[in-house]
Coordinates of C-alpha atoms and ligand atoms in Angstrom, one line a residue:
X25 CA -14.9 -7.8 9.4
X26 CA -12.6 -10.0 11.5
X27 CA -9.0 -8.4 11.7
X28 CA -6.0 -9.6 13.9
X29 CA -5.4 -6.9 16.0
X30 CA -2.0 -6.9 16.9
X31 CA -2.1 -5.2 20.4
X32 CA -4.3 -8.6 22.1
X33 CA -2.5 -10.7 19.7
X34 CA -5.7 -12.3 18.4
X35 CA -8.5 -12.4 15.1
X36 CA -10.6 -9.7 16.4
X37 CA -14.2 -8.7 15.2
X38 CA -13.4 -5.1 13.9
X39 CA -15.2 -2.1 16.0
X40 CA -15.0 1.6 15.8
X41 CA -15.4 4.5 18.4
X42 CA -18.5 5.9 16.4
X43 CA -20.4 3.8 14.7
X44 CA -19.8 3.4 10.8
X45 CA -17.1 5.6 11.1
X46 CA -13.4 4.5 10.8
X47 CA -10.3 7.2 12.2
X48 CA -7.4 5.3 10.3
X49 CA -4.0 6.6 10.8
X50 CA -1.4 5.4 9.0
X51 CA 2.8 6.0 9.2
X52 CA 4.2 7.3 6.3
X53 CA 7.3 7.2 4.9
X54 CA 11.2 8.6 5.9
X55 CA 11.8 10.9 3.0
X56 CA 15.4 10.9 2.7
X57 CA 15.1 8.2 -0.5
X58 CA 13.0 6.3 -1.9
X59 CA 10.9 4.2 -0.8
X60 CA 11.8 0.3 -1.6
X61 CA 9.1 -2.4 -3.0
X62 CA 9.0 -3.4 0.9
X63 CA 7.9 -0.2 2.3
X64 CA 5.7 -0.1 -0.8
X65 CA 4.1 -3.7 0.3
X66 CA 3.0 -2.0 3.7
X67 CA 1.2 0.8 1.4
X68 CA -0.1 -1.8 -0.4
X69 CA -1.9 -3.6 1.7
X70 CA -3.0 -1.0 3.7
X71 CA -4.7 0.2 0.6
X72 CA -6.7 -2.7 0.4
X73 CA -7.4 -2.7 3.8
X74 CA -9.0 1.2 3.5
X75 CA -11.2 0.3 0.3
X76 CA -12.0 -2.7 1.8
X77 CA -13.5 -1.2 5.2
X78 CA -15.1 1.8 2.5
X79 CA -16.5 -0.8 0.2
X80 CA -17.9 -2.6 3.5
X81 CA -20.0 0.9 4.2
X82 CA -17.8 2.9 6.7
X83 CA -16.8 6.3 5.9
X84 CA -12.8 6.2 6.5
X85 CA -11.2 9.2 7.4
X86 CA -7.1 8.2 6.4
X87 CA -4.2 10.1 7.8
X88 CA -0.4 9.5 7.1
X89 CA 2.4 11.4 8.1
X90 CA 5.6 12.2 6.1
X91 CA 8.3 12.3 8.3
X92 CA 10.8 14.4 7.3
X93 CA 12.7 15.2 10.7
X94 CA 14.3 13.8 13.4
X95 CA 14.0 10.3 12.6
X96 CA 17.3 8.4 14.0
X97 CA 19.3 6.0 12.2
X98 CA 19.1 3.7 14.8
X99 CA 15.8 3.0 16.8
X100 CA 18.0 3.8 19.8
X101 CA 17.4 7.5 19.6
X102 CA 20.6 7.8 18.7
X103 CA 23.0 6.8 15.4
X104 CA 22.6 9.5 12.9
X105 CA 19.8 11.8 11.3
X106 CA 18.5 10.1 8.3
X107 CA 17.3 13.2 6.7
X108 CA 20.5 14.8 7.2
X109 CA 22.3 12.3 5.8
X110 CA 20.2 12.5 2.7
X111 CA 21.0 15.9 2.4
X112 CA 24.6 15.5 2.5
X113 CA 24.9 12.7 0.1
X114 CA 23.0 14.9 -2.3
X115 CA 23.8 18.1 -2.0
X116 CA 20.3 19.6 -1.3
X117 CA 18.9 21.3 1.8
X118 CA 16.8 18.7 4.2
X119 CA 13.2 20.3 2.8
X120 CA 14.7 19.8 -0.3
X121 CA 15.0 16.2 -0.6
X122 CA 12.3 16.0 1.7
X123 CA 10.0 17.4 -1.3
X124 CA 11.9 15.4 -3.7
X125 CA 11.0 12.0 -2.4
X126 CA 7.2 12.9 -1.0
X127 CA 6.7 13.2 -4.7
X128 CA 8.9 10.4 -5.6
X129 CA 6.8 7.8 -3.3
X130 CA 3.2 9.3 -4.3
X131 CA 4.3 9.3 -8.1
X132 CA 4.8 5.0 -7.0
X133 CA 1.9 5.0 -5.0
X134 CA 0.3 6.2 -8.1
X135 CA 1.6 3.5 -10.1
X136 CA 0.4 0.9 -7.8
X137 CA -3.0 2.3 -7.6
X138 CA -2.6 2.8 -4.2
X139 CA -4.5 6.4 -3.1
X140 CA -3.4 9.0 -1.2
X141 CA -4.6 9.3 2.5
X142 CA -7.1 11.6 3.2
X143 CA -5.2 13.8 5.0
X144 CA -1.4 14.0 4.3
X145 CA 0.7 15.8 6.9
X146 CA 4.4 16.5 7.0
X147 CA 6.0 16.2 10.5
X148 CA 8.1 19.5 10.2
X149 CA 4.1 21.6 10.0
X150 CA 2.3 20.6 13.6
X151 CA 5.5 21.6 15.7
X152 CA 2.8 23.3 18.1
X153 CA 1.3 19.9 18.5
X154 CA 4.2 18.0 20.0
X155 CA 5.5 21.2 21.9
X156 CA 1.4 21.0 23.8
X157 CA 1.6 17.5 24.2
X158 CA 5.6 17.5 25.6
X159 CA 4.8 20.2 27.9
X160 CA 1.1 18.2 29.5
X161 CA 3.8 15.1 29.8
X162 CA 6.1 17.2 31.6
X163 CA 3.4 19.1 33.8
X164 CA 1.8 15.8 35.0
X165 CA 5.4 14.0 35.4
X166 CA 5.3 11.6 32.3
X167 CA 8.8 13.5 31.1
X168 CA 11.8 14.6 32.2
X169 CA 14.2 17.3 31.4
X170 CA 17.9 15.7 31.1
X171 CA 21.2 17.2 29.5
X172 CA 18.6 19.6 27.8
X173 CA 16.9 16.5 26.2
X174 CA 13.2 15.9 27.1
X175 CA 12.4 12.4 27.6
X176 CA 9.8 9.8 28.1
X177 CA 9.9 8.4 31.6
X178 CA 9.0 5.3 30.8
X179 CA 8.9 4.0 34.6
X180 CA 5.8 5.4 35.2
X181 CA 3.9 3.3 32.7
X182 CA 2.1 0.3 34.1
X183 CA 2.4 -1.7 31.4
X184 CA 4.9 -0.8 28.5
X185 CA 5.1 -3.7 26.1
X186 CA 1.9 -3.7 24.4
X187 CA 3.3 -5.9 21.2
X188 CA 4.5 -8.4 23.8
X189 CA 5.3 -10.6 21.0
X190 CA 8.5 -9.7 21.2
X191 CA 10.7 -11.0 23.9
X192 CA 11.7 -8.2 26.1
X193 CA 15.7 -9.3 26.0
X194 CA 15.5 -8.9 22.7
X195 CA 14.4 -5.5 22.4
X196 CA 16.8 -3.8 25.0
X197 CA 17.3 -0.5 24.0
X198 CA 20.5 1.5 24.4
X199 CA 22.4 -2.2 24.6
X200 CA 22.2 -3.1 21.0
X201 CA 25.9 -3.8 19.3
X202 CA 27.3 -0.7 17.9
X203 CA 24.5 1.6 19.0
X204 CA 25.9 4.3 21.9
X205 CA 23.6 4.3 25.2
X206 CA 22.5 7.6 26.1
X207 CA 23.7 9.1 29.7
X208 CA 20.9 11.0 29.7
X209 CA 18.2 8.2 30.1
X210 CA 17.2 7.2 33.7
X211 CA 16.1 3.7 31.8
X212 CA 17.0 2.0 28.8
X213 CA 13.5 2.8 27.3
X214 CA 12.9 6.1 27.8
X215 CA 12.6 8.1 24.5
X216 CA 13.2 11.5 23.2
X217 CA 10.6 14.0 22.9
X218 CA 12.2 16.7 22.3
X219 CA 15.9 17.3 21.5
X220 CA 17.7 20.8 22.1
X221 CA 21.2 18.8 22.8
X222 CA 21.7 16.6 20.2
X223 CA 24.6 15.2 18.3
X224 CA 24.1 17.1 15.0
X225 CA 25.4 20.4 15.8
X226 CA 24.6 21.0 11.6
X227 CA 20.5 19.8 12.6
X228 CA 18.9 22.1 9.5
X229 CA 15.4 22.3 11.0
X230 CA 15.1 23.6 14.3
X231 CA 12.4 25.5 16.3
X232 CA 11.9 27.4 19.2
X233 CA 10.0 25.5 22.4
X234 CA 9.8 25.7 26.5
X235 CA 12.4 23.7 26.8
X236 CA 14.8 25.4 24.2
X237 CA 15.5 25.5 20.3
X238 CA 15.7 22.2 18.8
X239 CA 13.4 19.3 17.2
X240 CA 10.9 16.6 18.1
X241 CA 12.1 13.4 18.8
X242 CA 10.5 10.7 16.2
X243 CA 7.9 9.0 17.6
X244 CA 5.7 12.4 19.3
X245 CA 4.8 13.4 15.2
X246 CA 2.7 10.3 14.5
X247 CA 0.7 10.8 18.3
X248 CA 0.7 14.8 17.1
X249 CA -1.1 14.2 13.9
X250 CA -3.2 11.5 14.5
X251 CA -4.6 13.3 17.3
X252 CA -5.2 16.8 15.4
X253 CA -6.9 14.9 12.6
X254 CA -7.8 11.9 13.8
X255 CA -9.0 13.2 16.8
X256 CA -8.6 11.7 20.7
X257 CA -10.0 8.1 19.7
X258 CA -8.3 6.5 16.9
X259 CA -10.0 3.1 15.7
X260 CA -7.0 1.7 13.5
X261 CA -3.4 2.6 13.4
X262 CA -1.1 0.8 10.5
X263 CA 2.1 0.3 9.7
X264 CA 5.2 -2.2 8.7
X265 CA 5.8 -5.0 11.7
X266 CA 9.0 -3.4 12.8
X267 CA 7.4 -0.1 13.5
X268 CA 5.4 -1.8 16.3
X269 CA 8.3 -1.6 18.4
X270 CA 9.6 0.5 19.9
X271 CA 7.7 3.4 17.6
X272 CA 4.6 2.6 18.6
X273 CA 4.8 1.2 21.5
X274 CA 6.0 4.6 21.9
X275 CA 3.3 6.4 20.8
X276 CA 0.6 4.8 22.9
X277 CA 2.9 5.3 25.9
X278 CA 2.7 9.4 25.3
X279 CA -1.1 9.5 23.5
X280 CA -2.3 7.6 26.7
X281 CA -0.5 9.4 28.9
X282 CA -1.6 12.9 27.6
X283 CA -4.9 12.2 26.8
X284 CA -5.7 10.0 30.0
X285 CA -7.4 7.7 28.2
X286 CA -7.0 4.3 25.9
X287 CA -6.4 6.0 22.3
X288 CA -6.2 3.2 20.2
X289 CA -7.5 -0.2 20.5
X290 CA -6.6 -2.1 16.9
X291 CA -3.3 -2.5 15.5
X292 CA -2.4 -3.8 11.5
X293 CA 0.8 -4.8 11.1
X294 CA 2.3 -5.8 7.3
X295 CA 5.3 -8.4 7.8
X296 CA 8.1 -7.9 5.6
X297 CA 8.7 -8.5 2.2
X298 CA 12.3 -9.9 2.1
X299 CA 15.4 -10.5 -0.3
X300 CA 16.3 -14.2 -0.2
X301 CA 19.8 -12.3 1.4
X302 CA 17.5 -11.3 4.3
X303 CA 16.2 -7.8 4.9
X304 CA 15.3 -4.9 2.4
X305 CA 16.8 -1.5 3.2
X306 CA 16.7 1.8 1.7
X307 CA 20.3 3.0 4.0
X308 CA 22.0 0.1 1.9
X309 CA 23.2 0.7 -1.5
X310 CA 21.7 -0.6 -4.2
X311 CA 17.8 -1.6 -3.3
X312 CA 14.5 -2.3 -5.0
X313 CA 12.4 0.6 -6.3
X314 CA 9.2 0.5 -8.2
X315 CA 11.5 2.8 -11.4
X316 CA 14.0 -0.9 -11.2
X317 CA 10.6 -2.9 -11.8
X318 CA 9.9 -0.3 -14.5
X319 CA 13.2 -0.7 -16.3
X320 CA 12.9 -4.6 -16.1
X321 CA 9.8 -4.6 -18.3
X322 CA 7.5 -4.9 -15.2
X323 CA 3.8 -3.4 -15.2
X324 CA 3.9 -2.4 -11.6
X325 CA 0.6 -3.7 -11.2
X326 CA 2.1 -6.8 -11.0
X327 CA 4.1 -6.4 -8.4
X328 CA 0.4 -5.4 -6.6
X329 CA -0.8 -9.0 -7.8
X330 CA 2.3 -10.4 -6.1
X331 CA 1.7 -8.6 -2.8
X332 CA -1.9 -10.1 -3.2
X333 CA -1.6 -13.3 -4.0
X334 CA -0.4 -13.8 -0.1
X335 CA -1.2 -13.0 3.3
X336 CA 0.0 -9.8 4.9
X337 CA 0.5 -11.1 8.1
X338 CA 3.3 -13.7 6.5
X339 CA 6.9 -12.3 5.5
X340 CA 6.9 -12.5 1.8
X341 CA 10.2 -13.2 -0.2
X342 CA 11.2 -11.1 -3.1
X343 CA 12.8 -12.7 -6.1
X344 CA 12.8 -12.0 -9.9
X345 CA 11.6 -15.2 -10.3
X346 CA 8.1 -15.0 -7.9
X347 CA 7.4 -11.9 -9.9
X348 CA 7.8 -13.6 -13.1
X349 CA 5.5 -16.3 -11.7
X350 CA 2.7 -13.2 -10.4
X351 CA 3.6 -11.4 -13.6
X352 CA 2.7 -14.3 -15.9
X353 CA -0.9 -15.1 -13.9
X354 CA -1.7 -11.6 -13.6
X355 CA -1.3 -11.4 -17.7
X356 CA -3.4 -14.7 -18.0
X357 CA -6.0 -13.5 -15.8
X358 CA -6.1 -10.1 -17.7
X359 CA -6.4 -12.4 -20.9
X360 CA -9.4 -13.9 -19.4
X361 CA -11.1 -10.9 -18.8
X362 CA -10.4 -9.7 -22.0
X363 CA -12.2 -12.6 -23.9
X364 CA -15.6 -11.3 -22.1
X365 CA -18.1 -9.9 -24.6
X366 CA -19.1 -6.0 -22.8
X367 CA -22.3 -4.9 -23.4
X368 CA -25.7 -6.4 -22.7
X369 CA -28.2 -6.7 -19.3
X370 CA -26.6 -7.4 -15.8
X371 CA -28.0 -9.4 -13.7
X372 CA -27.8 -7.4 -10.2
X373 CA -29.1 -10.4 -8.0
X374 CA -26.0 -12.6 -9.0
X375 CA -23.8 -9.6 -8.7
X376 CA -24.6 -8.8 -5.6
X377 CA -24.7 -12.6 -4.4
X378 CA -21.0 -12.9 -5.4
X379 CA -20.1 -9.4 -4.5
X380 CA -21.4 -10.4 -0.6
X381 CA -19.2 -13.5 -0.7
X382 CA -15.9 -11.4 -1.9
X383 CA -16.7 -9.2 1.3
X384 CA -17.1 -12.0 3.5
X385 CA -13.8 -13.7 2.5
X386 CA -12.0 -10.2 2.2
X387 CA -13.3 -9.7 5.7
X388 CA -11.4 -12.7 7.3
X389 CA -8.3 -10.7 8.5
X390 CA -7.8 -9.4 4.3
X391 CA -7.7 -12.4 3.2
X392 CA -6.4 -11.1 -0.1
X393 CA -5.9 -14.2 -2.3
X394 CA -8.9 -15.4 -1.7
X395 CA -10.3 -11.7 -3.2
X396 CA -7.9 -12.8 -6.0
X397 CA -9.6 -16.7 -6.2
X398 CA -13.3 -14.5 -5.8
X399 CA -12.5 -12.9 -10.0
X400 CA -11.6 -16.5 -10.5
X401 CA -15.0 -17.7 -9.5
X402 CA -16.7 -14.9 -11.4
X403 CA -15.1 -15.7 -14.7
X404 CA -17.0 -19.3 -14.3
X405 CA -20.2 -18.3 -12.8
X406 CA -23.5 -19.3 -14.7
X407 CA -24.1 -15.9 -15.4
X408 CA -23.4 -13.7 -19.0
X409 CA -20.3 -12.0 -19.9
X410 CA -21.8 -8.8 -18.6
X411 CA -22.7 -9.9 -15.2
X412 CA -19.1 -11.0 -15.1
X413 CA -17.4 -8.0 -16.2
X414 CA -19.6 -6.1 -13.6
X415 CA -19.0 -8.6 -10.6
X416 CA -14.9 -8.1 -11.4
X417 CA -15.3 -4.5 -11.5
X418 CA -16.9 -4.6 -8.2
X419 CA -14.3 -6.6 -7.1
X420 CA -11.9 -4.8 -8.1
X421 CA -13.0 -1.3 -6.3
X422 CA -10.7 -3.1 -3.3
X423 CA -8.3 -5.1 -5.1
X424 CA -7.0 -2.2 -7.6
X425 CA -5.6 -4.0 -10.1
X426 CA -7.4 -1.9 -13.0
X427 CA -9.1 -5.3 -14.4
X428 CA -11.3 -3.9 -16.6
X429 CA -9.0 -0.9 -17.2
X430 CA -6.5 -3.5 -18.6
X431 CA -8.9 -6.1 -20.4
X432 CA -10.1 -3.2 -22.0
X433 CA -6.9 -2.3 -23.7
X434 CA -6.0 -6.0 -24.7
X435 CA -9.5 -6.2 -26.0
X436 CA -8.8 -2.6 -28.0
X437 CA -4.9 -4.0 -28.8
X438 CA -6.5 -7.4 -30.0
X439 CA -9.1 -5.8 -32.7
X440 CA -6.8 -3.3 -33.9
X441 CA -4.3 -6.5 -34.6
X442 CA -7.5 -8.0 -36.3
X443 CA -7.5 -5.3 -38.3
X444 CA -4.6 -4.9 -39.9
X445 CA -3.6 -8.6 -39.7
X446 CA -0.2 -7.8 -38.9
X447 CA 0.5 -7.8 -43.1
X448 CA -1.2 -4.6 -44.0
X449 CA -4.8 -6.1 -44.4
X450 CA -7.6 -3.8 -42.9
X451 CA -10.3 -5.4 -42.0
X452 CA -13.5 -2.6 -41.2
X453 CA -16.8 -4.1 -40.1
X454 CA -18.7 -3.7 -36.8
X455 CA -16.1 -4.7 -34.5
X456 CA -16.4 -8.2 -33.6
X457 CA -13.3 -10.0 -33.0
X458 CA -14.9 -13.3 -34.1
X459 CA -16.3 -12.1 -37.4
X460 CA -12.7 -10.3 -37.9
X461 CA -10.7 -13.2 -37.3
X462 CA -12.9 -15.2 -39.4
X463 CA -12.5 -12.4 -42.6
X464 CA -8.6 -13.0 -42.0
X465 CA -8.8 -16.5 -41.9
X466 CA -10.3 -16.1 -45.2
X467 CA -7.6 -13.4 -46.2
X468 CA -5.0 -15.9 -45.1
X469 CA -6.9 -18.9 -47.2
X470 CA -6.6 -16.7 -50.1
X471 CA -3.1 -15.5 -49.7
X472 CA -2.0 -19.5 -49.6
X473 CA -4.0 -20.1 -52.5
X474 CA -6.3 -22.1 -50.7
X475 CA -9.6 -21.1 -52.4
X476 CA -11.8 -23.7 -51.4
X477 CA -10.7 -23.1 -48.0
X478 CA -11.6 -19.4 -48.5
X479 CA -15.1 -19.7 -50.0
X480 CA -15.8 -22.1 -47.4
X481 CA -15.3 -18.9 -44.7
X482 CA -17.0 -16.4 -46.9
X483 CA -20.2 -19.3 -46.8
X484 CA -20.1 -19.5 -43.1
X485 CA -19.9 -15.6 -42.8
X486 CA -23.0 -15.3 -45.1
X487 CA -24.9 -18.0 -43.1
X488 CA -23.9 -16.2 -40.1
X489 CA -25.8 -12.7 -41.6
X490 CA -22.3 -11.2 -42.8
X491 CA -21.6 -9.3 -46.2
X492 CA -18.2 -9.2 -46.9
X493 CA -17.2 -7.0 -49.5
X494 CA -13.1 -7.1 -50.6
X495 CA -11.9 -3.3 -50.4
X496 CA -8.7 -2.0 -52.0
X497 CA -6.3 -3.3 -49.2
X498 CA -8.7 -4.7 -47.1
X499 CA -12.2 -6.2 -46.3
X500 CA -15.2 -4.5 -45.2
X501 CA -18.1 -6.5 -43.8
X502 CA -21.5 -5.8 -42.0
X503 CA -24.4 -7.5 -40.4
X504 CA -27.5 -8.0 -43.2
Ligands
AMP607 P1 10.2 4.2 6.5 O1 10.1 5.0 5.2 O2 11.5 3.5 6.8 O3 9.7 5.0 7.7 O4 9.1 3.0 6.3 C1 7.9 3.2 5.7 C2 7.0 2.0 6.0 O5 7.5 0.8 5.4 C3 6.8 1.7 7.5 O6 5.5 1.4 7.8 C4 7.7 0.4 7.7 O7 7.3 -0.3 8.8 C5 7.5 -0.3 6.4 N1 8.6 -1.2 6.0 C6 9.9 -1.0 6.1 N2 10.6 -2.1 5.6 C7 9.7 -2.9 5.1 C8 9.8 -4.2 4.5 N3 10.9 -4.8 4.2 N4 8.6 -4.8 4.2 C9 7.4 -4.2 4.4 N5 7.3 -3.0 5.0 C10 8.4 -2.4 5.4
ZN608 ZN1 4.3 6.4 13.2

């Protein structure tokens, strides 16, 4: 697989510590709300990035934090708790809410046929973790103790912005408009480790350490976690772009500086899914949640065909409209799959043939609409309906957009329709929608007293091999 890597700012061929083996660490999400379609887009395609490297023959081992402490407001370190301020607005205890929306976003993820990590770890359970890795940072001079704060020293990093993509100016920290430089910082970069000293005397979570009671700073629980699960040498670390700085530049500036050693060399960054107003955020008021799809009439699958249909790497704009478009092409394609006869001999050779060439494109930096074009090309291959239907479920192992699942319904939906010919007629036979909708043709003949019309059918159903037979109600046919 060729993946940009976002840390040498180039397509990369994709390489892992231990052969065949893929550590993949993932951030999770703030659980102080829920999460919006744009956090849920970074899920998304990191979902399809994990099948896809499984499907390709590596054994993933996912892990994804929940944080649900000490993340600031502001990326300064400083502006107010999130987590607290969830609390307040509703009533609950921090755990409480914490609880509340872990469940809230795995109940979407569910929805969006995204799966759960391998390993799921809340931020408030490896306090041990941080408080070993803090203390090593301090021992070998990486931190400092300041107004009972432990921070980052930043200086004594060689090189600091790895995501140089960004111009420097830009991200000064501490200098931003409305956002309160802290004293305590020899430079503007430095970070918090470890806060006993902070703003919020009312902090609900707090635990004892070396350096006194308090709480990890944000960006020490993703470097925590990885590395007790993960282990020292992490192959893939993903998240949304504007984690890449400064939260992980962060976290390669303490895992490197503990462990003494390069800790992970490929970085997968999702761009933004954005409102036509500009950017999506869950502090604002009113914002987009998988329920708001729900309550519009939306499957919430296709909102994962949406996300599909373009490039990760390209900020994607939200409106009613675009999903309307995806919803309406997802319901076609469905349609199509649908109209394929199941049942019968597959032909492994021309599945596999196709199935190499979905991997292959897939495998140009998740180039996801052309996995979406690959069910296309299936549905016109030379090949029989079987063959298709088992090439698109193949497919689909990556894409998870419950093809068959879904075509399988319609299919189900579309005979019992047959059936009853939405008047009350029930046609019984062997299940064929051809041979049904031909008996209610006839049906319909009759009705319009169009008896010519209607013997004609019953003819072509008795050259075909069918005996009808009128029932009280109904028709009953089978196959002589
Ligand atoms: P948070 O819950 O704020 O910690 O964010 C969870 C994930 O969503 C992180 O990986 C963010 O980088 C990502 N994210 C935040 N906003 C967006 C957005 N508008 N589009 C895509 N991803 C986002
Ligand atoms: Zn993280």
């Amino acid at each position: 697989m060729y993946l940009y890597n976002s840390a040498t700012h180039k397509k990369e061929e994709f390489k892992t510590h231990t052969p065949g083996r893929v550590e993949m660490y993932t951030c999770g999400p703030t659980v102080y709300h829920f999460a919006h379609i744009g956090n849920l887009r970074s899920y998304i395609m990191e979902d399809v990035l994990e099948k896809y490297l499984r499907e390709a023959g590596y054994v993933v081992n996912r892990v994804m934090n929940i944080t649900d402490v000490g993340h600031l407001a502001s990326d300064a370190d400083t502006g107010e708790d999130k987590m607290l301020k969830g609390a307040k607005r509703e009533h609950k205890s921090v755990l409480e809410i914490a609880q509340f929306y872990t469940d809230a976003f795995f109940a979407d993820c569910q929805k969006l046929n995204v799966k759960r990590p391998d390993v799921v770890q809340p931020a408030t359970g490896c306090i041990a973790e941080y408080i070993q890795i803090i203390s090593k940072l301090v021992d070998t001079g990486y931190a400092y103790l300041a107004g009972g704060n432990v921070y980052f020293d930043t200086s004594k990093l060689e090189r600091y912005y790895i995501f140089n993509d960004h111009d420097e100016e830009d991200l000064a920290v501490g200098v931003r408009e409305g956002v309160e430089a802290d004293a305590n910082k020899r430079s503007k970069n430095d970070f918090v480790l470890w806060f006993t000293k902070s703003k919020f005397e009312d902090q609900a979570l707090k635990w004892d350490s070396p350096w006194g009671v308090g709480y990890p700073g944000w960006h020490i629980e993703c470097s925590g976690i990885s590395m007790k699960y993960n282990g020292e040498y992490l192959d893939l670390h993903c998240g949304g772009v504007d984690n890449a700085f400064p939260h992980h530049t962060n976290e390669i500036a303490q895992s490197e500086s503990y462990l003494g050693h390069e800790w992970c060399p490929q970085w997968f960054h999702v761009h933004h899914l954005n409102t036509p107003e500009g950017k999506m955020s869950k502090s604002k008021g009113e914002f987009l949640t998988v329920s708001l799809l729900e309550k519009n009439g939306y499957d919430p699958l296709a909102y994962r065909y949406f996300c599909l249909q373009s490039h990760y790497r390209k900020a994607l704009v939200f409106t009613w409209e675009n999903l309307d478009n995806a919803a309406a092409a997802y319901g076609k394609l469905l349609n199509r799959i649908a109209a394929l006869q199941p049942g019968g001999d597959v032909d492994a050779a021309v599945c596999q043939d196709y199935k190499d060439k979905f991997l292959q494109q897939m495998g140009n930096d998740l180039n996801t609409s052309m996995g979406i074009t690959a069910v296309f090309d299936a549905l016109k291959a030379k090949t029989n309906d079987a063959t298709k239907l088992a090439m698109i479920g193949e497919f689909d192992r990556v894409l998870s957009l419950s093809l068959l699942e879904k075509a399988a319904q319609l299919r189900e939906k579309a005979a019992q329709t047959v059936q009853s010919g939405g008047s009350g007629y029930l046609i019984t036979g062997e299940g064929d929608p051809e041979i049904d909708a031909l008996v209610l043709q006839r049906y319909e003949a009759k009705k319009a007293k169009n008896f010519a019309e209607a013997d004609r059918i019953r003819d072509e159903l008795n050259a075909r091999g069918i005996e009808l037979t009128d029932v009280k109600g109904g028709a009953n046919w089978k196959r002589v």
